Amino acid sequence: MNATEQLAAWIQESSRIVFFGGAGTSTESGIPDFRSAAGLYQTEQHSPYPPEELLSRHFFDQHADIFYDFYRGKMLHPDAEPNGCHHLLAKLERLGKLHAVITQNIDGLHQKAGSSHVLELHGSVHRNACMDCKQFYSLQDIIQSKDVVPRCTSCGGVIKPDVVLYEEELNQATLYQAIDALSSADLLLVGGTSLTVYPAAQLITYFQGKYTALLNATPTAYDHRADLLITEPIGEVMKSVDQLLA
């Protein structure tokens, strides 16, 4: 039995699956990750500001125009489509097998594929709000805004994406839901994440179930604790698993 067949067998026998994913989940959808050789942090090395600075709360407050230039140019991918990973997870939820997707991504591709129980640790580009009156704005509102810094049509306040920037805390309610889902899962699928971003990466230590399958292109500090390691592209692997389950 190869690794893909083993993963399919575990999925078949499990009833409370949780998926914990990161940027690598969406690279096959055309969205660059952050830390790989072709990732966002590598391609931005010639910028006068490092990405960690550009994506910090203090930088947003002081230089919203530069932030939005970077954000619109590098982090918004409205035409991206879900890949095999997103589609299989949505299917497993419909079958009642998958109980939560816990994602560090902000792209909304899990929902686009049909998943409904998605815990977005770092927020979403699809939610935006005026910092003063809290009026909601969509991703299209941000893209179509003629202002460098989008402003509220009601009060003129600055609109901020609902994404967790450096120096900001994760939503506590989302964290508690993630912990609850992981604590009660019988199979943990970890995909497309280097497990280096904290506190998010620490969440998987709450899993006490039967098997952990780790699907990531590069080694992680968690590899020795996984029951199954797969380094092939996650979208293709999950597409193959889907075919085995059919």
Short mmCIF file of C-alpha atoms in Angstrom, two decimals, residues 14-242:
data_model
loop_
_atom_site.label_atom_id
_atom_site.label_comp_id
_atom_site.label_asym_id
_atom_site.label_seq_id
_atom_site.Cartn_x
_atom_site.Cartn_y
_atom_site.Cartn_z
CA SER A 14 -12.47 7.94 10.17
CA SER A 15 -15.54 9.89 11.21
CA ARG A 16 -14.15 13.07 12.82
CA ILE A 17 -11.50 14.41 10.45
CA VAL A 18 -9.90 17.82 10.92
CA PHE A 19 -7.75 19.54 8.31
CA PHE A 20 -5.11 22.07 9.40
CA GLY A 21 -3.67 23.96 6.43
CA GLY A 22 -1.42 26.78 5.35
CA ALA A 23 -0.31 28.68 2.26
CA GLY A 24 0.90 25.55 0.45
CA THR A 25 -2.72 24.44 0.18
CA SER A 26 -3.34 27.19 -2.37
CA THR A 27 -0.12 27.29 -4.40
CA GLU A 28 -1.62 24.93 -7.01
CA SER A 29 -4.41 27.49 -7.38
CA GLY A 30 -1.85 30.09 -8.42
CA ILE A 31 -1.46 31.84 -5.06
CA PRO A 32 2.19 32.07 -3.96
CA ASP A 33 3.12 30.93 -0.47
CA PHE A 34 5.37 32.92 1.84
CA ARG A 35 8.53 31.05 2.75
CA SER A 36 9.42 28.73 -0.14
CA ALA A 37 12.06 29.55 -2.76
CA ALA A 38 9.34 31.07 -4.99
CA GLY A 39 7.37 32.51 -2.09
CA LEU A 40 6.26 36.04 -1.39
CA TYR A 41 8.97 36.71 1.18
CA GLN A 42 11.72 35.75 -1.28
CA THR A 43 10.38 37.75 -4.24
CA GLU A 44 10.06 40.89 -2.12
CA GLN A 45 13.68 41.02 -0.99
CA HIS A 46 14.40 44.10 -3.13
CA SER A 47 11.66 46.15 -1.48
CA PRO A 48 12.84 48.86 0.95
CA TYR A 49 10.53 47.24 3.52
CA PRO A 50 10.61 43.55 4.46
CA PRO A 51 7.22 41.79 4.10
CA GLU A 52 6.97 41.34 7.88
CA GLU A 53 7.16 45.13 8.18
CA LEU A 54 4.70 45.79 5.36
CA LEU A 55 2.21 43.39 6.95
CA SER A 56 2.47 44.75 10.49
CA ARG A 57 -0.23 46.74 12.30
CA HIS A 58 2.00 49.69 13.05
CA PHE A 59 2.95 49.94 9.36
CA PHE A 60 -0.73 49.85 8.33
CA ASP A 61 -1.51 52.64 10.78
CA GLN A 62 1.43 54.80 9.65
CA HIS A 63 1.67 53.99 5.93
CA ALA A 64 -1.72 52.69 4.78
CA ASP A 65 -0.97 53.81 1.21
CA ILE A 66 2.19 51.67 0.94
CA PHE A 67 0.42 48.78 2.68
CA TYR A 68 -2.45 48.84 0.20
CA ASP A 69 -0.11 49.04 -2.77
CA PHE A 70 1.59 45.83 -1.58
CA TYR A 71 -1.66 44.20 -0.48
CA ARG A 72 -3.47 44.78 -3.76
CA GLY A 73 -0.46 43.85 -5.88
CA LYS A 74 0.69 40.72 -4.05
CA MET A 75 -2.02 39.33 -1.79
CA LEU A 76 -5.29 39.58 -3.68
CA HIS A 77 -6.10 36.80 -6.15
CA PRO A 78 -9.82 37.16 -6.90
CA ASP A 79 -9.71 34.86 -9.93
CA ALA A 80 -8.04 31.93 -8.14
CA GLU A 81 -9.99 28.67 -8.20
CA PRO A 82 -10.01 25.80 -5.67
CA ASN A 83 -7.76 22.82 -6.40
CA GLY A 84 -8.09 19.10 -5.64
CA CYS A 85 -7.38 19.62 -1.96
CA HIS A 86 -10.15 22.18 -1.45
CA HIS A 87 -12.62 20.06 -3.41
CA LEU A 88 -11.92 16.83 -1.51
CA LEU A 89 -12.25 18.55 1.86
CA ALA A 90 -15.61 20.03 0.83
CA LYS A 91 -16.75 16.58 -0.29
CA LEU A 92 -15.68 15.00 3.01
CA GLU A 93 -17.66 17.65 4.88
CA ARG A 94 -20.77 16.88 2.81
CA LEU A 95 -20.30 13.19 3.67
CA GLY A 96 -20.21 14.06 7.37
CA LYS A 97 -16.63 12.87 7.79
CA LEU A 98 -14.78 16.18 8.04
CA HIS A 99 -15.75 18.35 10.99
CA ALA A 100 -13.54 21.39 10.50
CA VAL A 101 -11.06 23.08 8.22
CA ILE A 102 -8.60 25.14 10.24
CA THR A 103 -6.72 27.41 7.88
CA GLN A 104 -4.01 30.03 8.11
CA ASN A 105 -5.01 31.22 4.62
CA ILE A 106 -7.00 34.36 3.92
CA ASP A 107 -8.04 33.55 0.33
CA GLY A 108 -11.49 32.02 0.92
CA LEU A 109 -10.86 29.10 -1.45
CA HIS A 110 -12.20 26.52 1.02
CA GLN A 111 -15.57 28.29 1.03
CA LYS A 112 -15.43 28.70 -2.75
CA ALA A 113 -15.08 24.91 -3.02
CA GLY A 114 -18.12 24.40 -0.80
CA SER A 115 -16.76 23.99 2.74
CA SER A 116 -18.88 25.70 5.38
CA HIS A 117 -17.13 24.91 8.69
CA VAL A 118 -13.94 26.87 8.03
CA LEU A 119 -12.02 28.38 10.93
CA GLU A 120 -9.90 31.21 9.50
CA LEU A 121 -7.12 31.83 12.00
CA HIS A 122 -5.72 34.81 10.11
CA GLY A 123 -8.97 36.30 8.78
CA SER A 124 -10.10 36.76 5.18
CA VAL A 125 -9.60 39.19 2.29
CA HIS A 126 -13.33 38.84 1.65
CA ARG A 127 -14.22 40.74 4.82
CA ASN A 128 -13.32 44.39 5.23
CA ALA A 129 -14.66 47.06 7.57
CA CYS A 130 -14.44 50.76 8.26
CA MET A 131 -12.24 51.29 11.29
CA ASP A 132 -14.58 54.02 12.57
CA CYS A 133 -18.19 52.99 11.93
CA LYS A 134 -17.53 49.27 11.24
CA GLN A 135 -19.50 49.24 7.94
CA PHE A 136 -18.78 46.07 5.95
CA TYR A 137 -17.07 46.06 2.55
CA SER A 138 -16.46 43.17 0.16
CA LEU A 139 -13.28 42.19 -1.66
CA GLN A 140 -14.72 43.71 -4.84
CA ASP A 141 -15.24 47.00 -3.00
CA ILE A 142 -11.53 47.07 -2.16
CA ILE A 143 -10.44 46.12 -5.68
CA GLN A 144 -12.76 48.62 -7.37
CA SER A 145 -12.03 51.53 -5.02
CA LYS A 146 -10.46 54.47 -6.86
CA ASP A 147 -8.70 55.60 -3.68
CA VAL A 148 -5.20 54.31 -2.88
CA VAL A 149 -6.46 53.82 0.67
CA PRO A 150 -10.11 52.70 0.50
CA ARG A 151 -12.39 54.90 2.58
CA CYS A 152 -15.84 54.40 4.00
CA THR A 153 -18.65 55.82 1.85
CA SER A 154 -20.62 56.61 5.01
CA CYS A 155 -18.14 58.31 7.33
CA GLY A 156 -14.87 58.60 5.40
CA GLY A 157 -12.95 56.35 7.77
CA VAL A 158 -10.13 54.07 6.59
CA ILE A 159 -11.25 50.58 5.58
CA LYS A 160 -9.12 47.74 6.98
CA PRO A 161 -9.10 44.17 5.70
CA ASP A 162 -10.15 41.56 8.25
CA VAL A 163 -6.73 39.92 8.13
CA VAL A 164 -4.53 39.40 11.17
CA LEU A 165 -1.41 41.52 10.77
CA TYR A 166 1.84 41.11 12.67
CA GLU A 167 1.41 42.57 16.20
CA GLU A 168 -2.31 41.69 16.21
CA GLU A 169 -3.83 38.86 18.22
CA LEU A 170 -5.74 35.97 16.71
CA ASN A 171 -9.49 35.93 17.29
CA GLN A 172 -10.00 34.11 20.59
CA ALA A 173 -13.34 32.56 19.65
CA THR A 174 -11.80 31.08 16.48
CA LEU A 175 -8.88 29.72 18.51
CA TYR A 176 -11.17 28.01 21.00
CA GLN A 177 -13.23 26.46 18.20
CA ALA A 178 -10.03 25.16 16.59
CA ILE A 179 -8.84 23.65 19.88
CA ASP A 180 -12.22 22.00 20.41
CA ALA A 181 -12.22 20.52 16.89
CA LEU A 182 -8.65 19.20 17.19
CA SER A 183 -9.24 17.75 20.64
CA SER A 184 -12.15 15.63 19.42
CA ALA A 185 -10.75 14.55 16.02
CA ASP A 186 -9.81 10.97 15.16
CA LEU A 187 -7.74 11.85 12.04
CA LEU A 188 -5.65 14.98 11.56
CA LEU A 189 -4.64 16.08 8.07
CA VAL A 190 -1.93 18.74 8.08
CA GLY A 191 -1.31 20.25 4.67
CA GLY A 192 0.69 22.96 2.97
CA THR A 193 2.21 24.49 6.07
CA SER A 194 5.77 24.77 7.35
CA LEU A 195 4.37 24.91 10.92
CA THR A 196 6.59 27.89 11.75
CA VAL A 197 3.93 30.55 12.34
CA TYR A 198 2.90 30.77 15.99
CA PRO A 199 0.59 30.58 17.80
CA ALA A 200 -1.25 28.85 14.92
CA ALA A 201 1.25 25.99 14.50
CA GLN A 202 1.05 25.14 18.19
CA LEU A 203 -2.63 24.24 17.85
CA ILE A 204 -1.97 20.80 16.39
CA THR A 205 -0.53 19.68 19.74
CA TYR A 206 -4.16 19.52 20.93
CA PHE A 207 -4.81 16.55 18.64
CA GLN A 208 -4.94 13.28 20.57
CA GLY A 209 -6.57 11.08 17.94
CA LYS A 210 -5.43 8.01 16.04
CA TYR A 211 -3.44 9.18 13.00
CA THR A 212 -1.70 12.31 11.72
CA ALA A 213 -0.97 12.66 8.01
CA LEU A 214 1.37 15.51 7.05
CA LEU A 215 1.34 16.68 3.44
CA ASN A 216 3.99 19.32 2.79
CA ALA A 217 6.61 19.86 0.11
CA THR A 218 9.42 20.65 2.57
CA PRO A 219 10.40 19.19 5.98
CA THR A 220 8.78 20.54 9.14
CA ALA A 221 9.65 20.32 12.82
CA TYR A 222 6.59 18.09 13.24
CA ASP A 223 7.65 15.39 10.75
CA HIS A 224 8.86 12.97 13.44
CA ARG A 225 5.43 13.03 15.08
CA ALA A 226 3.45 12.31 11.90
CA ASP A 227 2.25 8.79 11.08
CA LEU A 228 2.38 9.51 7.35
CA LEU A 229 4.51 11.97 5.36
CA ILE A 230 3.68 12.99 1.79
CA THR A 231 5.79 15.55 -0.09
CA GLU A 232 4.05 15.48 -3.49
CA PRO A 233 1.81 18.46 -4.47
CA ILE A 234 -1.15 18.39 -2.11
CA GLY A 235 -3.77 19.22 -4.72
CA GLU A 236 -2.74 16.31 -6.92
CA VAL A 237 -2.47 13.93 -3.95
CA MET A 238 -5.94 14.81 -2.69
CA LYS A 239 -7.34 14.45 -6.20
CA SER A 240 -5.91 10.92 -6.30
CA VAL A 241 -7.34 10.17 -2.86
CA ASP A 242 -10.73 11.39 -4.06
#
